Short mmCIF file of C-alpha atoms in Angstrom, two decimals:
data_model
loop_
_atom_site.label_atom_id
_atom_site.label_comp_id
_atom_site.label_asym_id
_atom_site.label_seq_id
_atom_site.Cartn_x
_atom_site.Cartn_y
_atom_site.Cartn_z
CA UNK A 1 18.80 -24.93 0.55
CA UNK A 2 18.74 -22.52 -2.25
CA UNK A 3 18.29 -18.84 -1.71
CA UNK A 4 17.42 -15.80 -4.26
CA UNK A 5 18.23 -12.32 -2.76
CA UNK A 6 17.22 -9.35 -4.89
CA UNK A 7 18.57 -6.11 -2.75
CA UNK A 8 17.08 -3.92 -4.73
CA UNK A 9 13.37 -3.20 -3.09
CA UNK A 10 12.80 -0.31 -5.71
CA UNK A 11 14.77 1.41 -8.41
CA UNK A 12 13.59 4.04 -10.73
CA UNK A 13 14.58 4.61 -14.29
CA UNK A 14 13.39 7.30 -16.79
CA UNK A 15 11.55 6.92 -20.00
CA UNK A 16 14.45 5.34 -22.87
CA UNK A 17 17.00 4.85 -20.10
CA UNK A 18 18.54 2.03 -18.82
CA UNK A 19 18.57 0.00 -16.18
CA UNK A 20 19.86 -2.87 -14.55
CA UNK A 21 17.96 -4.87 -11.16
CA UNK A 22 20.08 -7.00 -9.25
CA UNK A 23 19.84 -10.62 -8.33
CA UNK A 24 22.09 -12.70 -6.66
CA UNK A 25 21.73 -16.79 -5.76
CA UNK A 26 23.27 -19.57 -3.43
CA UNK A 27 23.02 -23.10 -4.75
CA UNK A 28 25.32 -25.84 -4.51
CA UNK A 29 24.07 -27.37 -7.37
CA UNK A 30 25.04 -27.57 -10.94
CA UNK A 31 22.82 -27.47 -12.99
CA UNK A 32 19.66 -25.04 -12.77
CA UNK A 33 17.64 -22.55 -14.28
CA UNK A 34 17.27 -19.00 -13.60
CA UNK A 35 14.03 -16.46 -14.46
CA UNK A 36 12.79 -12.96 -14.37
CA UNK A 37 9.33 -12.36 -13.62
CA UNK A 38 7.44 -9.08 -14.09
CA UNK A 39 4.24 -8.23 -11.94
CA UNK A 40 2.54 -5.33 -14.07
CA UNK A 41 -0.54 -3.60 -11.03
CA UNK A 42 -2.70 -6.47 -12.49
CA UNK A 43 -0.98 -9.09 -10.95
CA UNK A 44 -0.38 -11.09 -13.88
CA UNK A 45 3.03 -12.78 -13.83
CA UNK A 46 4.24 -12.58 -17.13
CA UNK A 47 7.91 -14.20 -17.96
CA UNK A 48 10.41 -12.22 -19.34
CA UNK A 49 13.66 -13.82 -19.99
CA UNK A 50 15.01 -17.45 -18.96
CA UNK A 51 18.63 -18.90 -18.47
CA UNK A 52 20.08 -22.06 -18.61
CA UNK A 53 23.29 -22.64 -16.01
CA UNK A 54 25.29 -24.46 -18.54
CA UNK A 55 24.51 -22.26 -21.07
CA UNK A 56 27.56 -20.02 -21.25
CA UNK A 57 26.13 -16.99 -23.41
CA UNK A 58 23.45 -14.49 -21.63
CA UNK A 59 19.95 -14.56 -22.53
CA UNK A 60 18.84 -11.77 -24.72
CA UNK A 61 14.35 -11.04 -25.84
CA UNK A 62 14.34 -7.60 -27.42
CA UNK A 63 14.96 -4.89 -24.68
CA UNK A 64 15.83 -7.13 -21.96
CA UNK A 65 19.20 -9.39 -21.62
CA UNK A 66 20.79 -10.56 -18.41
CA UNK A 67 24.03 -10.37 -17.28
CA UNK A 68 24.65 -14.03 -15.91
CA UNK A 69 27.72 -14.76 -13.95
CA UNK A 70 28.04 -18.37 -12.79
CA UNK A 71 31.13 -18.17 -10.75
CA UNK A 72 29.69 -15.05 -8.98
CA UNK A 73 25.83 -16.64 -8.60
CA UNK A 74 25.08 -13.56 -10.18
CA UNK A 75 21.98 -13.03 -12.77
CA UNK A 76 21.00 -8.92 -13.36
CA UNK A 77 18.57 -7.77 -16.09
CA UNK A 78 19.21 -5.14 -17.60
CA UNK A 79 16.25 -2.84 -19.53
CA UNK A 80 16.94 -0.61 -22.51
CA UNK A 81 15.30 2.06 -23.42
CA UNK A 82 12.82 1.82 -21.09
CA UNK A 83 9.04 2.62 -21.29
CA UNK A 84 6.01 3.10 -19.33
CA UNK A 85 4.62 -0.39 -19.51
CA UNK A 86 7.84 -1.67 -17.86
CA UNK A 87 6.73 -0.29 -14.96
CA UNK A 88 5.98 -2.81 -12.28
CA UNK A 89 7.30 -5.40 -9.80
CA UNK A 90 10.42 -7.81 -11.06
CA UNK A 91 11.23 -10.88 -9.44
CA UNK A 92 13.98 -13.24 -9.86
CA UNK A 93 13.67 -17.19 -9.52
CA UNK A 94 15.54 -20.17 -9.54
CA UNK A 95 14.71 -24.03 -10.31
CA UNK A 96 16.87 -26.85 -9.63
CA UNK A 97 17.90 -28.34 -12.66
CA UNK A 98 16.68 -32.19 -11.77
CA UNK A 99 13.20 -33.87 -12.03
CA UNK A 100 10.38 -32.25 -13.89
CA UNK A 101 8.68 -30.46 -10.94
CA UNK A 102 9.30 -26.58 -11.81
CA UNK A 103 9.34 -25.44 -7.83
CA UNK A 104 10.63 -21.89 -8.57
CA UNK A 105 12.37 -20.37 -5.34
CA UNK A 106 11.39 -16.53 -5.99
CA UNK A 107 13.31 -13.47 -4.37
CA UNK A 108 11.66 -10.38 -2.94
CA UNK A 109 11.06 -8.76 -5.56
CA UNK A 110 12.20 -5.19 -6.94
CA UNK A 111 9.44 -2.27 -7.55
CA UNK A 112 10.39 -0.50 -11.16
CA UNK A 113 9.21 2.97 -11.80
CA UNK A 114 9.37 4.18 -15.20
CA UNK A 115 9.45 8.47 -15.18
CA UNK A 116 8.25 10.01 -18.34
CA UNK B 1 -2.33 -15.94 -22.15
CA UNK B 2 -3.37 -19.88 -20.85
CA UNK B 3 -6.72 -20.67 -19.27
CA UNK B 4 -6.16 -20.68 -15.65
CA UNK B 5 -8.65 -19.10 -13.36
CA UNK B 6 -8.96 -18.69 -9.80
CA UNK B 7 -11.53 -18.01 -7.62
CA UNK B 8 -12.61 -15.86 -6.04
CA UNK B 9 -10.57 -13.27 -7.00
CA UNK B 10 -11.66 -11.71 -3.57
CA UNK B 11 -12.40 -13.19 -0.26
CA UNK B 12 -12.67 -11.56 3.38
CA UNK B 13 -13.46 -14.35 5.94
CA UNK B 14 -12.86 -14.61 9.59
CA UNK B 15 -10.18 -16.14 11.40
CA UNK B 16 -11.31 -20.17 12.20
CA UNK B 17 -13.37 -20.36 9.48
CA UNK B 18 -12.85 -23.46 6.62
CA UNK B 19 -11.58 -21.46 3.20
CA UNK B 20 -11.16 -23.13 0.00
CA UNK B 21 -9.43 -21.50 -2.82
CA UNK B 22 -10.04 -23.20 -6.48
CA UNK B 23 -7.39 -23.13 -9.63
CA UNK B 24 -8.99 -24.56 -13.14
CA UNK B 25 -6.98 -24.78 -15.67
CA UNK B 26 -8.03 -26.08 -19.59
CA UNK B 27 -4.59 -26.64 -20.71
CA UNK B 28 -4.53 -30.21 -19.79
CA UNK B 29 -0.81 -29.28 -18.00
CA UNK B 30 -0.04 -32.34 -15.47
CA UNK B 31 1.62 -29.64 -12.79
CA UNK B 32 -0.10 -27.12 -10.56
CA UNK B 33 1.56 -25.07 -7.94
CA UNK B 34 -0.17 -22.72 -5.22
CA UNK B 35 1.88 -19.83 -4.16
CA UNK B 36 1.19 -17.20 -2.01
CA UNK B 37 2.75 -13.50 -1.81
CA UNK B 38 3.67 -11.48 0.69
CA UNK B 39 5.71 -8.15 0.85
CA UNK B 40 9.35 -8.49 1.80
CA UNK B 41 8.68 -12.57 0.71
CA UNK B 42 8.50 -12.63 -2.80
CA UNK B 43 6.24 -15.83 -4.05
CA UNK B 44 6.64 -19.07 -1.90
CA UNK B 45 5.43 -22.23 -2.73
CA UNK B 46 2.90 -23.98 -0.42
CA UNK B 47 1.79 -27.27 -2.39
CA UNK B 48 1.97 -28.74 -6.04
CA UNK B 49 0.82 -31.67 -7.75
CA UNK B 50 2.60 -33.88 -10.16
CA UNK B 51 -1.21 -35.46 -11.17
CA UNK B 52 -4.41 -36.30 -10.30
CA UNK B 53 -4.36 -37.12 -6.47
CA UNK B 54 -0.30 -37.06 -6.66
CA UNK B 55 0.50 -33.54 -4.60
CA UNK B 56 3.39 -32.62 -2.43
CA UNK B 57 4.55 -29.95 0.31
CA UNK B 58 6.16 -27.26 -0.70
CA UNK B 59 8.15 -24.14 1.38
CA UNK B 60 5.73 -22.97 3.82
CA UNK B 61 2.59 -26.03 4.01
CA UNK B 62 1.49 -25.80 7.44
CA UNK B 63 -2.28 -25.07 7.83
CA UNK B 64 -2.78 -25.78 4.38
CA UNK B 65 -4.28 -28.91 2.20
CA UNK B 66 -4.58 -29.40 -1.08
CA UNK B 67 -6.76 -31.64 -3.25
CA UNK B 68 -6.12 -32.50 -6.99
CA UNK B 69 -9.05 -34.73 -7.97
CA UNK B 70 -9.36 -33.79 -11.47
CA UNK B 71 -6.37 -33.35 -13.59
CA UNK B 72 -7.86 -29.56 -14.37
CA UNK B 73 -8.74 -28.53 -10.65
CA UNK B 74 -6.55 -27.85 -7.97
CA UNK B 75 -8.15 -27.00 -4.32
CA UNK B 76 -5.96 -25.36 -1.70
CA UNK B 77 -8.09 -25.32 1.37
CA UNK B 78 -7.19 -23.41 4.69
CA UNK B 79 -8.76 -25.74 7.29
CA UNK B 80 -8.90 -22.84 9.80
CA UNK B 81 -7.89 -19.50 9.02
CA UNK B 82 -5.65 -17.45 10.83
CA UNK B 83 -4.78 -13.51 10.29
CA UNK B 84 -1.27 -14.91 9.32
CA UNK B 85 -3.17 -16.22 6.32
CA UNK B 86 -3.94 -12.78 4.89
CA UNK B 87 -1.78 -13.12 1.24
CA UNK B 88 -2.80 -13.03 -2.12
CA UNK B 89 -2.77 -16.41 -3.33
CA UNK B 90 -1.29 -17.47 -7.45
CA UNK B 91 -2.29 -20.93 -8.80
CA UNK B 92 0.36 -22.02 -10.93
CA UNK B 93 0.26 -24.52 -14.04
CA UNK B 94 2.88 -26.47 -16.44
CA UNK B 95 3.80 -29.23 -18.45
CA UNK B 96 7.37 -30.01 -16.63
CA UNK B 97 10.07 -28.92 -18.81
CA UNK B 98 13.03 -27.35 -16.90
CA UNK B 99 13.47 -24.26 -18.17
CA UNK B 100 9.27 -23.72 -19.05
CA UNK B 101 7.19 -20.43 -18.74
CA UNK B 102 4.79 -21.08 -15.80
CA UNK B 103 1.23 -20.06 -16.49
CA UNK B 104 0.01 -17.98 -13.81
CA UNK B 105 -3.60 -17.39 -12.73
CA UNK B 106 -4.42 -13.68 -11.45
CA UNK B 107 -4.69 -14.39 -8.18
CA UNK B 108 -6.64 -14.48 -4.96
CA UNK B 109 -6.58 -12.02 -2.40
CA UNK B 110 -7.85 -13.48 0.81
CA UNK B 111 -8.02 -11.14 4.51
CA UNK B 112 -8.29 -12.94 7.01
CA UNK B 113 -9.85 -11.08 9.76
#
């Protein structure tokens, strides 16, 4: 069965910094898809950045990119320049890449503070 | 953000009591999901559907049902409720492409008491 471990159960950054949440994955599989979450203190989840396994080059939307290495099962996000409303809960998830049903297998979850 | 709504947003109910917990969605998307969240667990799935009165098992199903009569209403029901229930519960909705954004609803949180 596949697994998501994020170790990270909070991490502060300040205001325009960077910073860079962990996630790490066990699959046997081939072919998948990988996602970051973010959980803002309203609860929405709102997605922030996608990856395709056989897609060699990282994901990049605006502030946020991952670092995605395959070999390693190894998908970090990294933040620049960081501001107040990207404080909240992050959470990883993974999809097998077969069959249409998106069940997303979501890690733990990492708390973000934002300092002004 | 899409039309998915859950209620109630708040429940407290009592442990052996029936709950039901409703997801309505107006984006006509064939796939629901029902998660439910827990510290230290992250989101884990506890039924989908693939279509009206096509639904499935998921991660952690025990003590839960689900009924998908309508393709825009998706009932999780907690036949008896224990205080292992307590969890805030996210309906989930999407077409089926792999790499898709999930639409999320805001959530139920349930105590179980």
């Amino acid at each position: 069965a596949q697994t998501v471990t994020q170790s990270q159960p909070e991490m502060s950054v300040q205001e325009a910094e960077t910073v860079t949440l962990s996630c790490t994955y066990d699959t046997s599989e081939s072919d998948y898809y990988l996602f970051w979450y973010k959980q803002p203190p309203s609860r929405q989840m709102i997605l922030v950045i996608r990856q395709e396994a056989y897609k060699q080059q990282n994901a990049t939307e605006n502030r946020f990119s991952v670092n995605f290495q395959k070999a390693a099962k190894s998908f970090s996000l990294k933040i620049s320049d960081s501001q107040l409303g990207d404080a909240a809960m992050y959470f990883c998830a993974y999809r097998s890449g077969g069959g249409a049903t998106n069940k997303l297998i979501f890690g733990t979850g990492t708390l973000l503070a934002v300092q002004p | 953000d899409a039309g998915i709504t859950q209620s109630p947003r708040h429940k407290v109910t009592e442990t052996g009591t029936p709950v039901t917990l409703r997801c309505h969605q107006t984006e006509n998307h064939r796939y629901m999901y029902w998660y439910r969240q827990d510290p230290g667990h992250g989101l884990r799935l506890i039924h989908y559907s693939y279509g009206v009165k096509d639904t499935d098992k998921g991660e952690v199903s025990d003590g839960y049902s689900v009924s998908r009569s309508k393709t825009e209403d998706f009932l999780l029901t907690l036949e008896s409720a224990t205080s292992s229930q307590t969890s805030v519960y996210f309906c989930a909705t999407g077409q089926g492409a792999p790499n898709e954004k999930l639409f999320f609803g805001s959530g139920t949180q349930l105590s179980v008491l």
